[in-house]
Short mmCIF file of C-alpha atoms and ligand atoms in Angstrom, two decimals:
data_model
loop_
_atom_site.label_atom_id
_atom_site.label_comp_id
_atom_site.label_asym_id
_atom_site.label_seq_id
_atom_site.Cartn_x
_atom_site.Cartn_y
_atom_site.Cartn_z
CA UNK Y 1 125.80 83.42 155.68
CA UNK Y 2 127.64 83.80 151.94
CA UNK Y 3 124.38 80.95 150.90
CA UNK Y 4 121.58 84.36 152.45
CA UNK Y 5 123.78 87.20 150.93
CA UNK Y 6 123.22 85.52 147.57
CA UNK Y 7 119.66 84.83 147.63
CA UNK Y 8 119.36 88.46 148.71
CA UNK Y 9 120.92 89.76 145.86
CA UNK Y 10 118.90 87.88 143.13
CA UNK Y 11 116.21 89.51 141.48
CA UNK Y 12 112.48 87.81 140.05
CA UNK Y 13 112.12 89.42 136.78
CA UNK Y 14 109.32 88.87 135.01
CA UNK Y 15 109.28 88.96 130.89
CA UNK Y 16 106.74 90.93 131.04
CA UNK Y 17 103.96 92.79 133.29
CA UNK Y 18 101.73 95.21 132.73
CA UNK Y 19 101.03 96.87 136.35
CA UNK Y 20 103.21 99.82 136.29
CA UNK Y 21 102.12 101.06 132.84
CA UNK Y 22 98.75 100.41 134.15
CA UNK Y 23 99.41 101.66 138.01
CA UNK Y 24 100.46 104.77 136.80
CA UNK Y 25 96.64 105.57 134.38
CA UNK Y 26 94.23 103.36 137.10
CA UNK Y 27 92.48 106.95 137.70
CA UNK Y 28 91.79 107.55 134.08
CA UNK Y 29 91.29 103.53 133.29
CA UNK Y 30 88.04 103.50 135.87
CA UNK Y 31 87.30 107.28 135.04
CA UNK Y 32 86.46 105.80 131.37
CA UNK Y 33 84.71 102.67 132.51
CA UNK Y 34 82.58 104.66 134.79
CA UNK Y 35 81.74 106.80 131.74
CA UNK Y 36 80.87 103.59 129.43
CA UNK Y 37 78.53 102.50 132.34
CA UNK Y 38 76.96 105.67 132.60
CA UNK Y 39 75.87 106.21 128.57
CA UNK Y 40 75.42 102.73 128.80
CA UNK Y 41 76.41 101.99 124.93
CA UNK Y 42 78.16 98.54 124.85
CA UNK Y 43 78.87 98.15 121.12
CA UNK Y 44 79.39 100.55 118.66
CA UNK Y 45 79.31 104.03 120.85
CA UNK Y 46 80.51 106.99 121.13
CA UNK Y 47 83.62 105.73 122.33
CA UNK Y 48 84.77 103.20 119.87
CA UNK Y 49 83.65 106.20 117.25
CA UNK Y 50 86.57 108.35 119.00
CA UNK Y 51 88.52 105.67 118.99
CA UNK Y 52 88.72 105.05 115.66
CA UNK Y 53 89.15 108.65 114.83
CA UNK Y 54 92.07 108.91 117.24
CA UNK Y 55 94.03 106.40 115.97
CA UNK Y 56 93.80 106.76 112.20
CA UNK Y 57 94.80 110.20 113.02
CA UNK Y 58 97.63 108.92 115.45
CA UNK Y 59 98.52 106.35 112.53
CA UNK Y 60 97.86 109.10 109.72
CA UNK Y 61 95.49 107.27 107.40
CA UNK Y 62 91.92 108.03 106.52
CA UNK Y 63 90.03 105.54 108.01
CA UNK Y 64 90.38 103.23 111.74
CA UNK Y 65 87.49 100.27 112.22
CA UNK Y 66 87.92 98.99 115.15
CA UNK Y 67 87.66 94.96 115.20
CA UNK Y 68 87.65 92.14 117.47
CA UNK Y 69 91.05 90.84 117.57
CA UNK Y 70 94.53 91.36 114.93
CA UNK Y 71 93.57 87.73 113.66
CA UNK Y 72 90.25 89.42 112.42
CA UNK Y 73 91.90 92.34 111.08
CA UNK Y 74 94.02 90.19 109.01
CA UNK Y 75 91.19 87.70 108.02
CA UNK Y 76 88.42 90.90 107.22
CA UNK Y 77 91.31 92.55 104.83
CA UNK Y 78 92.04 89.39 103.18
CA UNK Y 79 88.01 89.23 102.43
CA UNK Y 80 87.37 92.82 101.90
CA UNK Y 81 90.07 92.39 99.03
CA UNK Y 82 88.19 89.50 98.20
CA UNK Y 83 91.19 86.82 98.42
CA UNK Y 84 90.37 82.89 98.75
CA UNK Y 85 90.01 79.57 97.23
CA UNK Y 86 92.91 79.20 94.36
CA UNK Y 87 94.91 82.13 95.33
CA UNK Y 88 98.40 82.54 97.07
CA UNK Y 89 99.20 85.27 99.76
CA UNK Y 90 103.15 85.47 100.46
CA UNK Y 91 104.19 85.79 104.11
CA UNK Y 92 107.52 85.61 106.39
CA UNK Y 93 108.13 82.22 107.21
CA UNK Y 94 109.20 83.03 111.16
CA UNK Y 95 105.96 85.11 112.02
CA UNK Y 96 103.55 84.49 114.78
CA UNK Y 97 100.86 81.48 113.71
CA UNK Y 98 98.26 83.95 112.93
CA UNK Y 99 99.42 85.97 109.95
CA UNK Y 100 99.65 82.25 108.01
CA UNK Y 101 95.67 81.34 109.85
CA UNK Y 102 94.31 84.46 108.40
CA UNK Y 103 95.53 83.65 105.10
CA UNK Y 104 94.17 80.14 105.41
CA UNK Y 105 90.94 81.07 106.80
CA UNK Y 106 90.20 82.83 103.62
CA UNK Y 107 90.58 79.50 101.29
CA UNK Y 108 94.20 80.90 100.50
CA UNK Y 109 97.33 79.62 100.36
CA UNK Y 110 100.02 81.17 102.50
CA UNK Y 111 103.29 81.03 100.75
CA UNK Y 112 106.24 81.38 103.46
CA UNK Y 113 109.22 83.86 102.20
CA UNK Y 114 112.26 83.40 104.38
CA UNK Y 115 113.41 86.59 106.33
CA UNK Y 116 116.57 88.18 106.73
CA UNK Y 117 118.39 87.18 109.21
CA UNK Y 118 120.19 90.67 110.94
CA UNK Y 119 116.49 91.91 110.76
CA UNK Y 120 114.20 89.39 111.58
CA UNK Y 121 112.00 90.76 108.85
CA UNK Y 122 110.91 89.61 105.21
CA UNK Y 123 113.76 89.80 102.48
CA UNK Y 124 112.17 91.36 100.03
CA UNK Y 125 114.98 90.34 97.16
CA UNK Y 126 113.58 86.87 97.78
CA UNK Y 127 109.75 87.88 97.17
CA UNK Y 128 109.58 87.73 93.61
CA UNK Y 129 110.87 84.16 92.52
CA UNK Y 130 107.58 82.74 94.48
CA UNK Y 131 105.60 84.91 92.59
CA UNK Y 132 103.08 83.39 90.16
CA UNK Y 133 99.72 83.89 88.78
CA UNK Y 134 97.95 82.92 91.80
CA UNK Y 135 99.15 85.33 93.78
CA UNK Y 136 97.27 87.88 95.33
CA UNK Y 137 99.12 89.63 97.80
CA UNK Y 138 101.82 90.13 100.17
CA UNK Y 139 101.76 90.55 104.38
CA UNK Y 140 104.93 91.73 105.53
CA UNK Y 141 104.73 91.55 109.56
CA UNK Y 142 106.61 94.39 111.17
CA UNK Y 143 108.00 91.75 113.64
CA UNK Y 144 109.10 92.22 116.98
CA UNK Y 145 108.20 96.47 116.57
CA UNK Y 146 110.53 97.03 113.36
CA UNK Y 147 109.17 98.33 110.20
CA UNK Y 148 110.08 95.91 107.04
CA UNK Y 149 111.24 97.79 104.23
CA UNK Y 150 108.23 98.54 102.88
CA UNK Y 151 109.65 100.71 99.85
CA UNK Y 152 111.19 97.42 97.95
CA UNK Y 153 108.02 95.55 98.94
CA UNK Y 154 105.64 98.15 97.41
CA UNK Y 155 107.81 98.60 94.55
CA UNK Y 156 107.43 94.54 93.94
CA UNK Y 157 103.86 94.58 94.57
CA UNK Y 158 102.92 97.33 92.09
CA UNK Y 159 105.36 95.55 89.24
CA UNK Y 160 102.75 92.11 89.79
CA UNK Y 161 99.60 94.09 90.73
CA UNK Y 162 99.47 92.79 94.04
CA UNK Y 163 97.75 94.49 97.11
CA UNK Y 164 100.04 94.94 100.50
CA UNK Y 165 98.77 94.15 103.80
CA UNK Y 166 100.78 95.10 106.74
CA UNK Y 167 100.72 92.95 109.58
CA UNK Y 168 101.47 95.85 112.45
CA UNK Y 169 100.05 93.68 115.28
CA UNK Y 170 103.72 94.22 117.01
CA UNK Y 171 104.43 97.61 116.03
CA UNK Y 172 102.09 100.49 117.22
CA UNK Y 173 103.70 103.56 116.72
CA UNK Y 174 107.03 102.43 114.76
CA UNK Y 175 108.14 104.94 111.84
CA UNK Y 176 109.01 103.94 108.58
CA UNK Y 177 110.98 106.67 106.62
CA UNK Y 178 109.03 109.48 108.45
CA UNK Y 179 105.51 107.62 107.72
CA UNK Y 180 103.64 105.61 110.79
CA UNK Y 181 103.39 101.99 110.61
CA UNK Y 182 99.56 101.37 109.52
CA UNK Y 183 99.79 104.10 106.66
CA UNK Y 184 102.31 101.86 104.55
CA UNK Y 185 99.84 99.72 102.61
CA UNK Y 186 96.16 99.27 100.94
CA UNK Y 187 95.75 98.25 104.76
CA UNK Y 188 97.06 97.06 107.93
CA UNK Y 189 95.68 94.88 110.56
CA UNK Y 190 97.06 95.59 114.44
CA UNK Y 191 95.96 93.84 117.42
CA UNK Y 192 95.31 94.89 120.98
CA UNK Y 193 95.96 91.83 122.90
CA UNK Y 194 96.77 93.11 126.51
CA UNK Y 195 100.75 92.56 125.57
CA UNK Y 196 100.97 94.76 122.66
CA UNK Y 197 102.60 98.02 122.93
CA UNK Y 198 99.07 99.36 122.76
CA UNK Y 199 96.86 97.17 124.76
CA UNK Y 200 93.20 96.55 125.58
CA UNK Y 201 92.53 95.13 129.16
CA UNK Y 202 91.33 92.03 126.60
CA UNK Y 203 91.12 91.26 122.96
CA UNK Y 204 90.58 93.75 120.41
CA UNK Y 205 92.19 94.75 117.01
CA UNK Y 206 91.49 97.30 114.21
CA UNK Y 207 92.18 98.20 110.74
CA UNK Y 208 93.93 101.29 109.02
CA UNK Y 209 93.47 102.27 105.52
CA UNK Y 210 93.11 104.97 103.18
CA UNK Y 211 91.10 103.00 100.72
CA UNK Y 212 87.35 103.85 101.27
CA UNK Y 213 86.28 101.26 99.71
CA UNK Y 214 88.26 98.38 101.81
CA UNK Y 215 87.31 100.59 105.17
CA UNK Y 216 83.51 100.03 104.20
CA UNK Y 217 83.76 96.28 102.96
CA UNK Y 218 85.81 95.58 106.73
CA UNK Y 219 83.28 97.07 108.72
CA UNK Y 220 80.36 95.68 106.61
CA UNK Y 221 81.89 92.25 106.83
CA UNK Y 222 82.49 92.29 110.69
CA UNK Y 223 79.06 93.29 111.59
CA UNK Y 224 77.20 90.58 109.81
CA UNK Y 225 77.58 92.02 106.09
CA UNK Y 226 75.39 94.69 107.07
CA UNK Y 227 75.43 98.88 106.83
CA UNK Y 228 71.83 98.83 107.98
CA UNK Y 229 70.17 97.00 110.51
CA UNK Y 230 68.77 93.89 109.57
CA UNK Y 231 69.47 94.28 105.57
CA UNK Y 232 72.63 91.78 105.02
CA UNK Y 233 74.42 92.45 101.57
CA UNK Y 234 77.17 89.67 102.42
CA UNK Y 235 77.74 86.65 104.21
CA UNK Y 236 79.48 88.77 107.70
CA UNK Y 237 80.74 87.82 110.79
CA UNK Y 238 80.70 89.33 113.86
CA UNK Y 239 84.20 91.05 114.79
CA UNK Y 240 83.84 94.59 116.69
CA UNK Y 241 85.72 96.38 118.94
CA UNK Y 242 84.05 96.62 122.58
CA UNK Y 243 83.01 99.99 123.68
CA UNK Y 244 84.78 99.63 126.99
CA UNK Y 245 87.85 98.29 125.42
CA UNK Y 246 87.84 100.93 123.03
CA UNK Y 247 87.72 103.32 126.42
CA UNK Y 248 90.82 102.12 127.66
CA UNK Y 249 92.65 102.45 124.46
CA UNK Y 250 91.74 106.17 124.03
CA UNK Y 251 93.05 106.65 127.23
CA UNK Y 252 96.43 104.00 126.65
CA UNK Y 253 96.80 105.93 123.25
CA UNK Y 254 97.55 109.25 124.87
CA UNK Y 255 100.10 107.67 126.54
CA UNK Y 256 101.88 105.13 123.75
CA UNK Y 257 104.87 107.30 122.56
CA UNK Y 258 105.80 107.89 126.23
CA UNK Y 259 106.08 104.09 126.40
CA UNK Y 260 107.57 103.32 123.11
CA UNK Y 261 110.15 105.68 124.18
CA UNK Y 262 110.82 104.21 127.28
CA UNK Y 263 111.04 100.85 125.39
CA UNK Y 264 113.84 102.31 122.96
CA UNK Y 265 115.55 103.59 125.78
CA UNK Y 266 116.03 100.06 127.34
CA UNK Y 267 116.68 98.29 124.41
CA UNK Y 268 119.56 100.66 123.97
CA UNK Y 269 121.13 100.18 126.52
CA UNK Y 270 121.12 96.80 126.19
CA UNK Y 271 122.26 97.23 123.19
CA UNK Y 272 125.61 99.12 124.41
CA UNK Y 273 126.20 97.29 127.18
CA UNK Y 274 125.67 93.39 126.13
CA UNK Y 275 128.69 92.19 125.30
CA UNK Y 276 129.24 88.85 125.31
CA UNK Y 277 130.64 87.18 122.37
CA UNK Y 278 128.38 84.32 122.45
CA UNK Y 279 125.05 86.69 121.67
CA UNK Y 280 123.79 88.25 119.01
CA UNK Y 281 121.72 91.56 119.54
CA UNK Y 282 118.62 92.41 117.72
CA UNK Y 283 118.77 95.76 115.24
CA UNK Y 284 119.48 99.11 116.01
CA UNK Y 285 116.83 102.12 116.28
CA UNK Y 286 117.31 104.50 113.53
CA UNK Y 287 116.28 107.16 111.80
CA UNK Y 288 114.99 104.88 108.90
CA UNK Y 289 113.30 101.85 111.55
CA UNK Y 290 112.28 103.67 114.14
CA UNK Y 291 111.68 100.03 116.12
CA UNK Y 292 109.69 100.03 119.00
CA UNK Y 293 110.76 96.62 120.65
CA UNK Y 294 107.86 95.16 120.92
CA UNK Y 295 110.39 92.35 121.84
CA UNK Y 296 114.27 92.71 122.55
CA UNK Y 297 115.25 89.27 121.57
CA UNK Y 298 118.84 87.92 121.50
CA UNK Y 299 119.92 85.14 119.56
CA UNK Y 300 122.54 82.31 120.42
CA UNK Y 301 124.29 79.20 119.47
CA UNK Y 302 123.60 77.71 123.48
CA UNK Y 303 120.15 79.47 123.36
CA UNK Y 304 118.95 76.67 125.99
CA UNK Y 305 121.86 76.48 128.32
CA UNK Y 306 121.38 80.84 128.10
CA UNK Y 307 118.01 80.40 128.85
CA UNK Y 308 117.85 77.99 131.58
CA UNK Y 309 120.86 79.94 132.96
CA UNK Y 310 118.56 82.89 132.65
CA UNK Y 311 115.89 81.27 134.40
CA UNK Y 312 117.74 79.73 136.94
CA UNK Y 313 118.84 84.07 138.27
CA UNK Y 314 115.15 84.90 138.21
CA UNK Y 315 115.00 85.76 134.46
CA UNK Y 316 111.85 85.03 132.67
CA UNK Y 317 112.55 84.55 129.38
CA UNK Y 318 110.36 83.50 126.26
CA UNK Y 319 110.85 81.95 122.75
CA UNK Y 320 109.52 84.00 119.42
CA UNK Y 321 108.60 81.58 118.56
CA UNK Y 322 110.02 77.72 119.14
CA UNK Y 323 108.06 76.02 116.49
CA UNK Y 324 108.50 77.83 112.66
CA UNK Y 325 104.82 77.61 111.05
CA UNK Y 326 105.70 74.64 108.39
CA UNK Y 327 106.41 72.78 111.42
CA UNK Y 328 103.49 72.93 113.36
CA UNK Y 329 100.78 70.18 113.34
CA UNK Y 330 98.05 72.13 111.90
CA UNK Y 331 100.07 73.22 108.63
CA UNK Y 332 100.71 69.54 108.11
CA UNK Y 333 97.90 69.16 105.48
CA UNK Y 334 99.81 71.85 103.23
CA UNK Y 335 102.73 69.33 103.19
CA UNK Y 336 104.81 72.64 104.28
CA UNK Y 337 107.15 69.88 105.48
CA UNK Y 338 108.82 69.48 102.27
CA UNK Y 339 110.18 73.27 102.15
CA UNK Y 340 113.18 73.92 103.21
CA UNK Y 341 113.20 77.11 105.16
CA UNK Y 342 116.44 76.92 106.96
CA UNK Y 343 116.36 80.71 108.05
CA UNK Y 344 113.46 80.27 109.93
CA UNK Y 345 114.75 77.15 111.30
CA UNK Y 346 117.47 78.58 112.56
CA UNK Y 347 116.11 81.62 114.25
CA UNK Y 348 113.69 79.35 115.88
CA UNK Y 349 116.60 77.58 117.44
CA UNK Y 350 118.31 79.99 118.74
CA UNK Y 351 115.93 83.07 119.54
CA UNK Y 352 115.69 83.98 122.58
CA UNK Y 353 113.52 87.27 124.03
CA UNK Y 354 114.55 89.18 127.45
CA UNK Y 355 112.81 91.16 129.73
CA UNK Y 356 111.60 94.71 128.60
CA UNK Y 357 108.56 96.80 129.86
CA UNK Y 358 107.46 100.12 130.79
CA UNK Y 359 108.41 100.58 134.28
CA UNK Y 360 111.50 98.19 134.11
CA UNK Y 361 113.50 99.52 137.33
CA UNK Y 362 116.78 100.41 136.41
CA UNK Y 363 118.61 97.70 138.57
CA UNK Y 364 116.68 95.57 136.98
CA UNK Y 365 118.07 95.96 133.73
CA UNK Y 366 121.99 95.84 134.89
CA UNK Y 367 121.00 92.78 136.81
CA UNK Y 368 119.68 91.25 133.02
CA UNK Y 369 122.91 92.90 131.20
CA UNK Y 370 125.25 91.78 133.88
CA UNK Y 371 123.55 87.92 133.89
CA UNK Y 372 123.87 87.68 130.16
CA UNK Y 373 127.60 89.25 129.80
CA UNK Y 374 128.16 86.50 132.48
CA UNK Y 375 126.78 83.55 130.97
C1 LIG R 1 99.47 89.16 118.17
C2 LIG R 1 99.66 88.98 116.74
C3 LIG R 1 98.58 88.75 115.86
C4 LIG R 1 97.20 88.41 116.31
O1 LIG R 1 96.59 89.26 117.18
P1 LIG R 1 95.41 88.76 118.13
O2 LIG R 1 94.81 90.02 118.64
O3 LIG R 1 96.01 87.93 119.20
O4 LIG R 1 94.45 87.99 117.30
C5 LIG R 1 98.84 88.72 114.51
N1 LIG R 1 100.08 88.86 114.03
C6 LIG R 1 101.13 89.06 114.83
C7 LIG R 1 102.49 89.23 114.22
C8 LIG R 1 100.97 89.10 116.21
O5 LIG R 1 102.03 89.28 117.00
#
């Protein structure tokens, strides 16, 4: 009897799902793929046109081109700004794998810059001592949906002529000192992987800039180095934004700050309410950061025993990310393995992200406070 009263009162929460954002818009989702089907426009259309314009006047910049995936967006900016072979490109050292593979893709070197550790972001004071003639520029990654502090990073770049690329792939909508994420650089690359707080129903990505002259060398360079059919001015690629994918994000858009919002509102009240000695919470929402929390993650000294504890109530819980990028296989060649980066060391140890979603049931937050204040 006590063994059934327990099983009824534990709850499967996923780390993440995307129905009720997407339960809530299905009339508008197949309203716009109907319409795609009906001009019958695949690539290039009317609607990745609006798109574009929508978001680089949601993100207040100039110019939006709509690309393929964030790892494009990165890798286009990189070549639009014509960075490669010989030159250095300074990262964070605990970023997602793709910020360092854009870098690399060019010819570059990525150069990893160890972050601070209350913020998860790049320290900027430790920029400048890996600064040398070879480099080219700088990616700060506004990770997990918090701006970095873009004013001491701009400040270094301009003082070594170096360009800025934001890496906003996890931060749609974030505010920076009263100015949008996207708008804080030469340019910024974001992705709309189906996860993202603005997601495709697939891949997709795009580019914001106010620099005309990066916005045409991106889009010239991700439809085979060519701004007229057929006539091919550069060695391109092929990285566009799909005009159904572009649909649904014109009709996600309208509804992103409703779901940031949401997302702040969770992660503050886990914020207040998670108390237990043995965790450290992520940063605050402020005036300054206006985070979107992209990810809530915690941090602990028994991450593993926390997270198979988690697992073991019907908490789904994931690791951002378990392997820091000088330790993975495929960075082996750039002998990364003699750096010491114990910052991102550590936070790979003992990172661990929670549940948080649009549509996250109230219950079903307690029940993820009330696990971890237990633990
Ligand atoms: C998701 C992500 C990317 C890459 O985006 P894709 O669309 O998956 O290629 C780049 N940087 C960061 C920080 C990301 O989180």
């Amino acid at each position: 009897m006590l063994k059934q009263m327990k099983e009824v009162n534990k709850l499967e929460i996923p780390f993440v799902t995307l129905k009720p954002m997407h339960d809530e818009i299905s009339e508008e989702l197949e309203q716009a793929f109907r319409k795609v089907i009906k001009v019958s426009n695949y690539i290039q259309g009317e609607e990745c046109l609006l798109f574009e314009k929508e978001y680089a006047e949601y993100c207040k910049t100039e110019h939006c081109i709509g690309v393929g995936n964030g790892l494009d967006a990165l890798s286009l900016i990189l070549r639009a700004m014509d960075i490669g072979k010989g030159d250095e490109v300074i990262i964070p050292s605990n970023t997602f794998i793709a910020t360092a593979l854009a870098v690399s893709h060019t010819g570059a070197k990525p150069i990893l810059v160890e972050p601070e550790i209350d913020t998860y972001n790049i320290d900027s004071s430790k920029i400048e001592r890996v600064v040398n003639k070879k480099t080219k520029a700088i990616i700060p990654v506004h990770l997990q949906g918090r701006p970095a502090d873009m004013e001491d990073i701009n400040k270094i770049a301009k003082r070594y002529d170096l360009k800025v690329i934001e890496d906003a792939a996890q931060a749609h909508g974030a505010i920076y000192k009263d100015r949008m994420v996207g708008s804080l650089s030469d340019a910024a690359a974001f992705s709309f992987y189906p996860g993202k707080n603005l997601g495709a129903l697939g891949d997709g990505g795009c580019i914001t800039t106010n620099n005309t002259n990066i916005a045409e060398k991106v889009r010239m360079l991700g439809n085979y180095g060519s701004k007229e059919k057929y006539k091919h001015n550069v060695l391109g690629s092929n990285s566009r934004l799909d005009e159904l994918q572009a649909a649904f994000l014109r009709v996600k858009l309208r509804h992103l700050d409703k779901w940031n919002k949401e997302r702040v509102k969770i992660a503050n009240q886990y914020i207040t309410e998670i108390n237990n000695a043995q965790v450290t919470l992520p940063p605050k929402w402020s005036n300054t950061f206006k985070h979107v929390y992209h990810i809530f993650a915690i941090r602990s000294e028994e991450r593993d025993k926390l997270e198979n504890y988690l697992n073991c109530q019907g908490i789904s819980t994931v690791k951002h990310y378990p392997i820091p990028i000088h330790y993975q296989k495929a960075y082996k060649s750039l002998n990364y393995l003699n750096v010491e980066l114990p910052l991102a060391e550590e936070i790979s140890k003992t990172i661990l992200s929670i549940p948080l979603y649009y549509g996250m049931k109230k219950k079903e937050i307690d029940y993820v406070i009330e696990k971890i204040n237990n633990f």
